[in-house]
Coordinates of C-alpha atoms in Angstrom, one line a residue:
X20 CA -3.4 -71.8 -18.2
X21 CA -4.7 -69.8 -15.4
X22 CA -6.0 -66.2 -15.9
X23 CA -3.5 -64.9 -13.6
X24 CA -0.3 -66.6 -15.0
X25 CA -1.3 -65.4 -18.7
X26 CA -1.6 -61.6 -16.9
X27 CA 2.3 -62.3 -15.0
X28 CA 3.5 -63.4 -18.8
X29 CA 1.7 -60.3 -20.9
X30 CA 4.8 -58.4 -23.1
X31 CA 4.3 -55.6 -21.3
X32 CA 5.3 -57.3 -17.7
X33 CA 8.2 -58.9 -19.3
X34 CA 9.5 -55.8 -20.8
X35 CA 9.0 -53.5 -17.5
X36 CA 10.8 -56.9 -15.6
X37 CA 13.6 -56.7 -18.5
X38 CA 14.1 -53.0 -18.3
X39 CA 14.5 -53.3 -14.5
X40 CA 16.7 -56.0 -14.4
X41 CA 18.4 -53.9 -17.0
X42 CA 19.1 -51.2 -14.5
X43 CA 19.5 -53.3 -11.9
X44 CA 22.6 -54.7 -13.8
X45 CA 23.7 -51.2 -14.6
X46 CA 24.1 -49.9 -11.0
X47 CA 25.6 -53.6 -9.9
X48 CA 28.3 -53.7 -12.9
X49 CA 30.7 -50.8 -11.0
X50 CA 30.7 -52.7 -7.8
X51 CA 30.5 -56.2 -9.5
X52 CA 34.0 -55.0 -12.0
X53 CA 35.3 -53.8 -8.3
X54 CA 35.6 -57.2 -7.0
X55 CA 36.5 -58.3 -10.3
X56 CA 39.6 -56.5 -9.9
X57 CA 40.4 -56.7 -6.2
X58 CA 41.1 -60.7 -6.6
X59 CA 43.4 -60.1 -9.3
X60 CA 46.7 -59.4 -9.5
X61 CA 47.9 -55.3 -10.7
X62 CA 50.5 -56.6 -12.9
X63 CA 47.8 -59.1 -14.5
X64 CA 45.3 -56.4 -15.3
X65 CA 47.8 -54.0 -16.4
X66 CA 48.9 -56.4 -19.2
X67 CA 45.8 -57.6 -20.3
X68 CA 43.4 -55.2 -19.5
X69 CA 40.6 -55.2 -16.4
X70 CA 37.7 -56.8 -18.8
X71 CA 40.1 -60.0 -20.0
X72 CA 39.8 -63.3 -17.8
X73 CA 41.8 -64.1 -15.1
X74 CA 45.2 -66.2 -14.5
X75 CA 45.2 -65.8 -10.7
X76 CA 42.5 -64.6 -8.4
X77 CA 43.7 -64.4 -4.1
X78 CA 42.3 -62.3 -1.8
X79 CA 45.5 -61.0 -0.9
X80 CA 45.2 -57.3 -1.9
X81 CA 42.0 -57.6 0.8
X82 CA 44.4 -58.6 3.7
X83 CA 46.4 -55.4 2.7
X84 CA 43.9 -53.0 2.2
X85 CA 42.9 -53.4 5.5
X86 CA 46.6 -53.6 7.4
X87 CA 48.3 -51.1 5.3
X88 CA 45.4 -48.5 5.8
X89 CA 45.0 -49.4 9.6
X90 CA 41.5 -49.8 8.8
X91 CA 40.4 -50.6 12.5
X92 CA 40.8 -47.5 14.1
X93 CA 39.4 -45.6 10.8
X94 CA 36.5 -48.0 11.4
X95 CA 35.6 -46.9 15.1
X96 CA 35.7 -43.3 14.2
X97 CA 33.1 -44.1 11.7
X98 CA 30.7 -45.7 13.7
X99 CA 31.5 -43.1 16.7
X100 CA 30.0 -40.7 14.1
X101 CA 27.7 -42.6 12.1
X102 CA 25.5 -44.0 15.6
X103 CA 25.1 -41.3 17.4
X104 CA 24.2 -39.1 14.4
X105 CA 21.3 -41.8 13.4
X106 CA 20.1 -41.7 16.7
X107 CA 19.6 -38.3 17.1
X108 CA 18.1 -37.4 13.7
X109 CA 15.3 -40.0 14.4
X110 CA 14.7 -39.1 18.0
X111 CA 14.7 -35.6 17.1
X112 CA 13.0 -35.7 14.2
X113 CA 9.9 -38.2 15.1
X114 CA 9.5 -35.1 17.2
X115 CA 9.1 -32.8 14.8
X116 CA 6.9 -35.2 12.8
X117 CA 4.7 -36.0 16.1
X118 CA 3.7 -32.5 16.3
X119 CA 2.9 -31.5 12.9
X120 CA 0.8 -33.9 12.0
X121 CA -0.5 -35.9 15.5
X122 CA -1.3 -32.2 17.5
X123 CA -3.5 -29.2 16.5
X124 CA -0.6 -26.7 16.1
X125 CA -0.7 -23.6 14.6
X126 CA 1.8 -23.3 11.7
X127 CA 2.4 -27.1 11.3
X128 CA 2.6 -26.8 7.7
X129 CA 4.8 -24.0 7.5
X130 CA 6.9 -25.6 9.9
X131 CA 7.2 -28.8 8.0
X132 CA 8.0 -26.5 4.7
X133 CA 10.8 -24.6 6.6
X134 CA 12.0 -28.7 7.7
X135 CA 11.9 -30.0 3.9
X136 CA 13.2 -26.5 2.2
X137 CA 16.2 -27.3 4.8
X138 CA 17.2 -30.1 1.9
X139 CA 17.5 -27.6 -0.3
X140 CA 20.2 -25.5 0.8
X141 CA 23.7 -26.8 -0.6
X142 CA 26.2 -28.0 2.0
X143 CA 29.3 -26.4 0.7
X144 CA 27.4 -22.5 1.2
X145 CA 28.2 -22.8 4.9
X146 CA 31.3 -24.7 5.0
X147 CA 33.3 -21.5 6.2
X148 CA 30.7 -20.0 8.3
X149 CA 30.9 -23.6 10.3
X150 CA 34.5 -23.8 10.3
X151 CA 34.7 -20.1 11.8
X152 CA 31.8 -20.9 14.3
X153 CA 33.3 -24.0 15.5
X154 CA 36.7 -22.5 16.3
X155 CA 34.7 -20.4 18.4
X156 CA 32.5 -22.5 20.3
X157 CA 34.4 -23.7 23.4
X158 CA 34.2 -27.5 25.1
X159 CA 35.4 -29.2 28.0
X160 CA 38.6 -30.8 27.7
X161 CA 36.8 -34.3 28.2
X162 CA 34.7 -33.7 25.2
X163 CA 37.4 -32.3 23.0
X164 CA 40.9 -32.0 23.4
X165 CA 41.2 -29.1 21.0
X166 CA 38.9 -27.6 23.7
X167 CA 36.7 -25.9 20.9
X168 CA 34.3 -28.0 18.7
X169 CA 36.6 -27.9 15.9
X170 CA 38.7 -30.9 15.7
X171 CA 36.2 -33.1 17.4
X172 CA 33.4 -35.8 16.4
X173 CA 30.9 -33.0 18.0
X174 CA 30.6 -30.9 15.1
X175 CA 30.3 -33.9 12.3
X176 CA 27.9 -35.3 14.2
X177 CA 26.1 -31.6 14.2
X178 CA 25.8 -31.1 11.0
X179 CA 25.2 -34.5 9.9
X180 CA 22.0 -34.3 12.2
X181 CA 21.0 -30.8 11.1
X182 CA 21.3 -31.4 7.8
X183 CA 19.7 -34.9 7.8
X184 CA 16.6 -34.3 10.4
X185 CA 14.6 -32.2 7.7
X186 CA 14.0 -35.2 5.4
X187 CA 13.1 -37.6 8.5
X188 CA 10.9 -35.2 9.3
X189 CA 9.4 -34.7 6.0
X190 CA 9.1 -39.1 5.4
X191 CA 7.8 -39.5 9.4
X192 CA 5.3 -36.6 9.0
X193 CA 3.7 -37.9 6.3
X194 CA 4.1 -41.6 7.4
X195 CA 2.1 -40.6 10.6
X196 CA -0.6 -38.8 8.9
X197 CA -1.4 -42.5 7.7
X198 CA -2.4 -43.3 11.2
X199 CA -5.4 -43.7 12.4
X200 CA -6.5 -41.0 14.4
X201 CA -9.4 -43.4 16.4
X202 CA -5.8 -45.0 18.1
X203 CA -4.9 -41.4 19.6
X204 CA -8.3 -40.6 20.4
X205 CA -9.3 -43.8 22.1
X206 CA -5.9 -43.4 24.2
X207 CA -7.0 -39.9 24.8
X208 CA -10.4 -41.3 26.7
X209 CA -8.0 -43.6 28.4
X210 CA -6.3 -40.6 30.0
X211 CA -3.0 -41.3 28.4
X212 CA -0.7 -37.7 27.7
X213 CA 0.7 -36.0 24.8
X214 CA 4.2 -38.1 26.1
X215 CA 2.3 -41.4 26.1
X216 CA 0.7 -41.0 22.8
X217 CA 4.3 -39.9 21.3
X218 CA 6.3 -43.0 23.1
X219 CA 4.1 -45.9 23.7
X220 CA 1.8 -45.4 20.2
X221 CA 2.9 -43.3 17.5
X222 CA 6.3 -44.6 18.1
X223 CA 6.2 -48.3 17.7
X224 CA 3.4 -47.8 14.9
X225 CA 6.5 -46.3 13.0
X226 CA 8.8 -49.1 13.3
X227 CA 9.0 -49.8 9.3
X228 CA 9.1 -45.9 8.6
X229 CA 11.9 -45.6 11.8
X230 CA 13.9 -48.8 9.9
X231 CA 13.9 -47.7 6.3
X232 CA 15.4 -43.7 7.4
X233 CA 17.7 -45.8 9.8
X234 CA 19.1 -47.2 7.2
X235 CA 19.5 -44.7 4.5
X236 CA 20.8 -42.0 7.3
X237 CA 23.0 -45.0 7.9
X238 CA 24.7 -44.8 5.0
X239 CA 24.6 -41.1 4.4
X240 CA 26.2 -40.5 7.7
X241 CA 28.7 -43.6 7.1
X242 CA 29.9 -42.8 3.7
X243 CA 30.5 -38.8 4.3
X244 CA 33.9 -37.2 3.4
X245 CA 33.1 -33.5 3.2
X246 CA 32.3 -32.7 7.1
X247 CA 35.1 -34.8 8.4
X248 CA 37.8 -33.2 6.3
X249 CA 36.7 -29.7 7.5
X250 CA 36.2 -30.1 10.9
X251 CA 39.0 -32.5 12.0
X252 CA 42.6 -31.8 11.6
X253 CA 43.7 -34.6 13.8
X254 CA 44.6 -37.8 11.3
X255 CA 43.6 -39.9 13.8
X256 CA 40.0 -38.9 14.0
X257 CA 39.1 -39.6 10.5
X258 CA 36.3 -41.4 9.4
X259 CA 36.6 -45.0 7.2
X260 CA 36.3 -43.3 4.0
X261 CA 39.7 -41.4 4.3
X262 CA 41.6 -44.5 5.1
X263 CA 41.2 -44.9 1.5
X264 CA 43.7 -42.3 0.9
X265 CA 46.5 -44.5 2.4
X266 CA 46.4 -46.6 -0.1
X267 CA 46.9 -44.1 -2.5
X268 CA 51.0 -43.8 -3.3
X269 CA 53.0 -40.4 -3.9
X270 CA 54.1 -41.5 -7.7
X271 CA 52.4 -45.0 -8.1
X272 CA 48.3 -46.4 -6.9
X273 CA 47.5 -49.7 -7.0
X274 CA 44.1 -49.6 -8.0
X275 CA 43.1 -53.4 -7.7
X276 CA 44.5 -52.9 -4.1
X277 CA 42.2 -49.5 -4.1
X278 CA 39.3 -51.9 -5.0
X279 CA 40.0 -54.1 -2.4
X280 CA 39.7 -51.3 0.5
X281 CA 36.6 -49.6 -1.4
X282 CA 34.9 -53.3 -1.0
X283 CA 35.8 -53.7 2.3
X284 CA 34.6 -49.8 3.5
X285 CA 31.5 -50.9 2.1
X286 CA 30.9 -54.0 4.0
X287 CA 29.2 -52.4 7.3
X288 CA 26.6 -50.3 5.4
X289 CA 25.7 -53.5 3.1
X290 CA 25.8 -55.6 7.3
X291 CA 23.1 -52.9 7.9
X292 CA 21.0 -53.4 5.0
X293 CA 20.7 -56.9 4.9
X294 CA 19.8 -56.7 8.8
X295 CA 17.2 -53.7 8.3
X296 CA 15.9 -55.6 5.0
X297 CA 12.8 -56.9 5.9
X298 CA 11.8 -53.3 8.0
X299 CA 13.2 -51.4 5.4
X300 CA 11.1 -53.0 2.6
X301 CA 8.3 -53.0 4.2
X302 CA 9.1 -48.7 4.9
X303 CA 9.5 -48.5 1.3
X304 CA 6.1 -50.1 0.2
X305 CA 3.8 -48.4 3.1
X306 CA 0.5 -47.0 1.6
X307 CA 1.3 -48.5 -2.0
X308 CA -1.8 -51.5 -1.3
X309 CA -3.7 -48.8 0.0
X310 CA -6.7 -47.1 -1.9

């Protein structure tokens, strides 16, 4: 047997591979029992129990999830968050990250601490200074019809992108400190600016970095509950995850139905992921071959 296969099939390898399968199994058995139950009937599991094998399995309870929660329009509000929010935390932040650690500034490293200790302030401290602030700040009528950014996609997006730009600054800063600096300096004799540098080099050398934060922000951003519920009153501005609550009844929830919206609100950030995968793998695993 090769020296190589006898290293793969060492105890130790197959116990770290059994421990993270192990895991892996863990975090997949709540969404795995989810889907379980959404293709069964509620009268089936409530007689024998959600674990016990099935007598009938439809996808029926996923054509009414999405028609009694008028999951369409809860969709678009989503993604008019979600986008936009993305967008701007990257742009911003690469930045940020461009000039801490690509220019000779003073304070760079204080200025990337103030960034990261931004994390570390809890989100539900400021809730009611927002909520007061945004009743305050006044908006065109074409940008909000509540003509104040409360009640509008404005101040969700806001927050989500203040909140979220000090760790994409943190993972880009560092990411571009892995750069080599004979690629800025050899565009530097070439007479390119501070802009060109930024746009046409650093920029596309992040691609993998830019992916992997796409997609976590992504979901972040996608899967938020807290900001949406403060800051819009109007029911018909609500983001995908409070459709869920139409599905929930006064006196009586349908759980397996429950499941079936809770897989299909899901759906998009799992489209993003397996679109992002090979980018955000290979954001995940920079510098680990290095060394």
């Amino acid at each position: 047997m090769p020296a190589g296969r006898r290293r793969r099939l060492r105890p130790g390898r197959l116990g770290l591979h059994a421990f993270l399968m192990t895991v892996s199994l863990a975090f997949l058995a709540p969404l795995a029992l989810a889907v379980y139950a959404s293709l069964r009937p509620y009268d089936e599991t409530s007689e024998l129990g959600y674990f016990s094998l099935p007598r009938t399995l439809s996808f029926d309870y996923y054509r009414q999830a999405f028609t009694d929660s008028g999951m369409t329009k809860y969709f678009v509000n989503s993604l008019i968050i979600a986008v936009p929010g993305v967008l701007l935390a990257l742009f911003l932040a690469s930045f940020v990250a461009f000039a801490v650690s690509r220019l000779k500034l003073r304070g760079s490293v204080l200025l990337l601490m103030l960034f990261t200790a931004g994390n570390l302030l809890p989100q539900q401290v400021i809730v009611t200074p927002l909520y007061v602030l945004f009743n305050r700040i006044p908006l065109p009528y074409w940008m909000s019809d509540s003509m104040t950014m409360f009640d509008s996609y404005w101040a969700v997006i806001t927050v989500q992108v203040g909140f979220q730009i000090g760790f994409c600054v943190f993972v880009l800063a560092n990411f571009m400190r892995t750069l080599p600096q004979e690629i800025l300096e050899a565009a530097v004799v070439d007479g390119a600016g501070v802009w060109t540098q930024y746009w046409r080099i650093t920029l596309p050398l992040c691609r993998p970095a830019l992916a992997a934060l796409g997609t976590l922000q992504f979901t972040w951003m996608y899967n938020d509950f807290l900001w949406a519920l403060v800051f819009i009153s109007d029911g018909d501005k609500l983001p995908i995850t409070s459709a869920l609550n139409n599905l929930r009844g006064q006196f009586f929830t349908d759980y397996n139905l429950l499941a079936a919206g809770s897989v299909i609100v899901a759906l998009p950030t799992l489209l993003v992921f397996l679109l992002l995968q090979r980018h955000f793998i290979a954001g995940l695993t920079l510098g680990s071959n290095k060394g």
